[in-house]
Coordinates of C-alpha atoms in Angstrom, one line a residue:
M1 CA 3.6 -10.6 -6.3
S2 CA 2.5 -7.0 -6.7
K3 CA 1.9 -5.6 -10.4
Q4 CA -0.2 -3.2 -12.5
I5 CA -2.9 -4.3 -14.8
V6 CA -4.5 -2.1 -17.4
L7 CA -8.0 -1.7 -16.1
I8 CA -10.5 1.5 -17.0
Q9 CA -12.0 2.8 -13.5
G10 CA -15.5 1.7 -13.8
S11 CA -15.6 -0.2 -16.6
A12 CA -17.5 -3.8 -16.9
E13 CA -14.0 -5.2 -16.8
W14 CA -13.1 -3.1 -13.8
H15 CA -16.1 -3.9 -11.7
D16 CA -15.5 -7.6 -12.7
H17 CA -11.8 -7.9 -11.1
R18 CA -13.5 -5.9 -7.9
R19 CA -16.2 -9.0 -7.6
N20 CA -13.0 -11.6 -7.2
H21 CA -10.7 -9.5 -5.3
C22 CA -10.0 -8.0 -1.6
N23 CA -10.3 -4.1 -2.9
A24 CA -9.2 -0.9 -0.6
S25 CA -12.5 0.9 -1.0
E26 CA -13.5 -2.1 0.9
A27 CA -11.2 -2.2 3.7
G28 CA -12.9 -0.1 5.8
A29 CA -16.1 -2.5 6.1
V30 CA -13.8 -5.7 6.5
M31 CA -12.2 -3.7 9.8
N32 CA -16.0 -3.1 10.8
V33 CA -15.4 0.9 10.4
N34 CA -17.2 1.7 8.0
P35 CA -19.8 4.7 8.6
W36 CA -22.2 3.6 5.7
Y37 CA -22.5 0.5 3.7
P38 CA -21.2 -2.2 3.6
K39 CA -20.3 -1.1 7.2
N40 CA -19.1 -4.4 8.1
P41 CA -17.9 -8.2 6.9
S42 CA -21.4 -9.5 7.0
Q43 CA -22.6 -6.8 4.8
L44 CA -19.8 -7.0 2.3
W45 CA -20.5 -10.8 2.3
D46 CA -23.6 -9.7 1.1
L47 CA -22.3 -7.4 -1.5
K48 CA -19.9 -9.8 -3.1
K49 CA -22.4 -13.0 -2.9
G50 CA -24.6 -10.5 -5.1
I51 CA -27.1 -10.6 -2.5
K52 CA -27.5 -6.6 -2.0
D53 CA -26.0 -4.0 -4.1
V54 CA -24.7 -0.5 -3.7
K55 CA -27.2 2.1 -5.0
F56 CA -25.1 4.9 -7.2
N57 CA -25.9 8.8 -5.7
S58 CA -25.0 12.4 -6.1
N59 CA -22.2 12.2 -4.1
M60 CA -20.3 9.4 -6.0
Q61 CA -21.0 11.5 -9.2
H62 CA -19.7 14.3 -7.7
G63 CA -16.4 12.5 -6.7
I64 CA -16.3 11.4 -10.2
D65 CA -16.9 15.0 -11.8
T66 CA -14.3 16.8 -9.4
E67 CA -11.7 14.0 -9.0
P68 CA -9.7 15.5 -12.4
A69 CA -9.5 19.3 -10.7
A70 CA -8.5 17.5 -7.7
R71 CA -5.7 15.6 -9.4
A72 CA -4.3 19.0 -11.1
Y73 CA -4.6 20.6 -7.6
A74 CA -2.4 17.7 -6.1
E75 CA 0.4 17.7 -9.0
Q76 CA 0.7 21.8 -8.5
R77 CA 1.3 21.5 -4.9
L78 CA 3.3 18.3 -5.1
G79 CA 5.2 19.1 -8.0
D80 CA 4.6 15.4 -9.7
D81 CA 2.3 13.9 -12.0
F82 CA -0.2 11.2 -10.9
T83 CA -1.8 8.6 -13.4
P84 CA -4.9 6.8 -12.3
A85 CA -3.7 3.2 -12.1
V86 CA -5.2 -0.5 -10.6
Y87 CA -2.5 -2.5 -8.8
V88 CA -2.6 -6.1 -7.5
N89 CA -0.8 -8.4 -4.6
G90 CA -2.4 -11.5 -4.6
V91 CA -5.9 -11.2 -4.0
Y92 CA -5.4 -8.1 -3.1
S93 CA -6.4 -4.8 -5.5
A94 CA -6.3 -1.2 -5.3
S95 CA -7.7 1.5 -8.0
L96 CA -5.4 4.4 -6.8
D97 CA -6.8 7.8 -7.9
G98 CA -2.9 8.8 -8.7
I99 CA 0.9 7.1 -8.7
N100 CA 3.8 9.0 -10.0
F101 CA 5.9 7.4 -12.8
D102 CA 8.2 5.4 -10.6
A103 CA 5.4 4.2 -8.3
T104 CA 7.1 6.0 -5.3
F105 CA 4.5 8.1 -4.5
G106 CA 0.6 8.1 -5.0
I107 CA -2.7 10.2 -4.1
E108 CA -6.0 9.3 -2.5
I109 CA -8.5 11.9 -3.4
K110 CA -12.2 12.6 -1.5
C111 CA -14.0 15.4 -3.1
P112 CA -16.7 16.1 -0.2
V113 CA -20.0 18.1 -1.5
S114 CA -19.7 20.6 1.1
A115 CA -16.8 22.7 2.0
D116 CA -17.6 22.3 5.5
S117 CA -16.8 19.0 5.6
K118 CA -15.5 17.4 8.5
L119 CA -12.8 15.9 6.5
F120 CA -10.7 19.6 6.2
E121 CA -10.8 19.4 10.2
L122 CA -7.8 16.5 9.7
T123 CA -4.4 17.7 9.6
T124 CA -2.6 15.0 10.3
P125 CA -1.6 11.0 9.4
Q126 CA -2.9 10.6 13.2
E127 CA -6.3 12.5 12.9
V128 CA -7.0 10.5 9.7
L129 CA -6.6 7.1 11.9
A130 CA -8.7 8.2 14.5
K131 CA -11.0 10.4 12.8
A132 CA -11.6 9.1 9.6
T133 CA -10.8 5.4 10.1
H134 CA -12.4 4.0 7.2
Y135 CA -10.2 6.3 4.7
W136 CA -7.2 5.4 6.8
Y137 CA -7.5 1.2 6.5
Q138 CA -8.2 2.1 2.7
I139 CA -4.8 3.9 2.7
V140 CA -3.2 0.9 4.4
H141 CA -4.5 -0.9 1.8
Q142 CA -2.8 0.7 -1.0
F143 CA 0.7 0.6 0.7
L144 CA 0.0 -3.1 0.9
C145 CA -0.8 -3.5 -3.2
V146 CA 2.3 -1.4 -3.8
P147 CA 5.4 -2.1 -2.2
T148 CA 7.7 0.5 -3.7
M149 CA 5.2 3.4 -2.6
K150 CA 6.9 5.2 -0.1
R151 CA 4.4 8.1 0.7
L152 CA 0.7 8.4 -0.2
A153 CA -0.8 11.9 -0.5
F154 CA -4.3 12.2 1.0
V155 CA -6.4 14.8 -1.2
I156 CA -9.2 16.4 0.4
Y157 CA -10.6 18.6 -2.5
H158 CA -13.6 21.1 -2.8
E159 CA -13.5 24.0 -5.1
A160 CA -13.5 26.4 -2.3
R161 CA -11.2 24.5 -0.1
Q162 CA -8.2 21.8 -0.2
N163 CA -6.5 19.9 2.1
I164 CA -3.4 17.5 1.6
I165 CA -2.4 15.2 4.3
V166 CA 1.1 13.1 3.4
I167 CA 1.5 9.7 4.8
E168 CA 4.7 8.0 5.2
R169 CA 4.9 4.0 4.7
P170 CA 6.4 3.0 7.8
E171 CA 2.8 5.1 9.4
A172 CA 0.7 2.6 7.3
E173 CA 2.8 -0.8 7.8
R174 CA 2.0 -0.8 11.2
Y175 CA -1.4 -1.8 10.8
F176 CA -0.7 -4.6 7.9
P177 CA -1.0 -7.3 10.1
Y178 CA -4.5 -5.7 11.7
L179 CA -5.9 -5.7 7.8
L180 CA -4.5 -8.8 6.7
K181 CA -5.9 -10.8 10.0
E182 CA -9.1 -9.5 8.8
W183 CA -9.2 -10.2 5.0
E184 CA -8.0 -13.3 5.9
A185 CA -11.2 -14.5 7.9
F186 CA -13.2 -12.5 5.5
T187 CA -11.6 -14.6 2.4
K188 CA -12.3 -18.0 4.4
A189 CA -15.9 -16.8 4.9
M190 CA -16.4 -16.3 1.4
H191 CA -14.7 -19.6 0.7
D192 CA -16.6 -21.5 3.0
D193 CA -19.9 -19.9 1.8
V194 CA -20.7 -18.9 5.4
R195 CA -21.6 -15.1 6.2
P196 CA -19.7 -13.7 9.0
V197 CA -21.8 -12.6 12.2
E198 CA -22.7 -9.1 12.3
E199 CA -21.4 -7.6 15.2
E200 CA -23.5 -4.9 17.3
W201 CA -23.1 -1.5 15.4
D202 CA -23.3 1.6 17.4
D203 CA -23.6 4.6 15.6
S204 CA -24.3 7.3 18.5
D205 CA -22.4 10.4 18.3
E206 CA -21.8 9.8 21.7
F207 CA -19.4 6.1 21.0
Q208 CA -18.0 7.8 18.1
N209 CA -16.4 11.0 20.3
L210 CA -15.4 8.4 23.0
V211 CA -13.5 5.8 20.2
Q212 CA -12.1 8.9 18.5
A213 CA -10.9 10.4 21.8
Y214 CA -9.8 6.6 22.7
K215 CA -7.7 6.6 19.3
L216 CA -6.0 10.1 19.9
Q217 CA -4.6 9.0 23.4
K218 CA -3.7 5.4 22.3
L219 CA -1.5 7.2 19.6
K220 CA 0.2 9.6 21.8
V221 CA 0.9 6.8 24.0
E222 CA 2.3 4.6 21.5
A223 CA 4.6 7.4 20.6
E224 CA 6.0 8.3 23.8
E225 CA 6.6 4.5 24.3
A226 CA 8.5 4.5 20.9
A227 CA 10.5 7.4 22.0
L228 CA 11.1 5.9 25.4
K229 CA 12.5 2.9 23.9
I230 CA 15.1 4.4 22.0
V231 CA 16.6 6.1 24.5
D232 CA 16.0 2.9 26.9
E233 CA 18.2 1.3 24.7
Q234 CA 20.5 3.9 24.2
I235 CA 21.3 4.7 27.7
K236 CA 21.4 0.3 28.3
N237 CA 24.1 0.4 25.7
Y238 CA 26.1 3.0 27.2
A239 CA 26.1 1.0 30.6
K240 CA 27.0 -2.0 28.8
N241 CA 30.1 -0.5 26.9
T242 CA 31.1 0.9 30.6
G243 CA 32.2 -3.0 31.2
K244 CA 30.2 -2.3 35.0
E245 CA 27.5 -4.2 36.1
K246 CA 26.1 -1.0 37.7
V247 CA 26.4 2.9 36.8
A248 CA 24.8 5.6 38.7
G249 CA 24.6 9.1 38.6
F250 CA 21.8 12.0 37.9
G251 CA 19.3 10.1 39.9
A252 CA 19.2 6.9 37.5
T253 CA 20.9 3.4 38.0
V254 CA 21.7 1.5 35.1
T255 CA 22.0 -2.2 36.4
L256 CA 22.8 -6.0 35.2
V257 CA 20.2 -7.9 36.0
T258 CA 20.3 -12.0 35.6
R259 CA 16.8 -13.6 36.2
Q260 CA 15.9 -17.5 36.2
G261 CA 13.7 -18.8 33.8
N262 CA 10.1 -19.3 34.2
I263 CA 9.2 -23.0 35.3
D264 CA 7.3 -25.3 32.4
Y265 CA 4.9 -27.0 34.2
K266 CA 3.9 -29.2 31.7
K267 CA 7.6 -30.7 31.9
V268 CA 7.1 -31.6 35.3
P269 CA 7.0 -35.4 35.3
E270 CA 4.9 -35.2 39.0
L271 CA 2.6 -33.2 37.4
K272 CA 1.7 -35.2 34.8
G273 CA -1.9 -36.3 34.6
I274 CA -2.8 -33.6 37.6
D275 CA -6.0 -31.7 36.7
L276 CA -4.3 -27.9 37.4
D277 CA -7.7 -26.3 36.7
K278 CA -9.2 -27.0 40.3
Y279 CA -6.0 -25.0 41.3
R280 CA -7.1 -22.1 39.7
G281 CA -8.0 -18.5 41.1
K282 CA -11.8 -17.1 40.7
T283 CA -12.5 -16.1 36.9
T284 CA -13.0 -12.5 36.0
T285 CA -14.4 -10.6 33.9
Y286 CA -13.5 -7.2 31.9
W287 CA -13.9 -5.2 28.9
M288 CA -11.4 -5.1 26.5
V289 CA -10.9 -2.3 23.6
K290 CA -10.0 -3.1 20.3
V291 CA -9.0 -0.7 17.4

């Protein structure tokens, strides 16, 4: 059950809380997409267990110092008031940079040190997913923690340059299953005191560019498939309502098809006790891409 709790971000109590929860800022690590430490579940495990620590640096301080100005900019642009807040939903926690009075609109602020940051190249939610995946899953996690939140503004702020990308809840909800699956595996590893296996990490520019291109193309295909599915249902419903088993015209044919069900070979008595593996075809190997 989601609820807001009173914690001052950066306080000792806030740090204690974070150690005992799955936090939005850690979502990139648990998804194995973080570009900095902790980069993956194994490094996050080290951090949670106190084996290693994150060193505070000047970039972090810059973000803290600049955040109030960024929040004021977001309030002016979006026409709403935003207050920092901490939300929990079971073991999941999110420290939002701001949320409005009725908890329907939130903001996530990033303050690059340079006005030439690649973050300013992002213009759509799809580009955030493809080119700043670690931030995307942080946002997905925030939606997970605040069920009433319908929109979240990704605010990129520098005193010389600003940008806001608004992400709607349905865009984030599609990724809940992927994030929850990885968090559940991680919390089990924490409970069992077994460090996750550290996967091979490739941080080359070439691989990064290929991954970004793959994600963008995948998003385009998914959007086209979703649009096709809607029209597919509409044309089938039209044919169904005609009362006919076939409707043709304009170069298309819509036909009612009857197909027999598949055979459940496990239920065939004559096959009981027979080793079917020896009848399998030759084993093949292939590469699988997971994003």
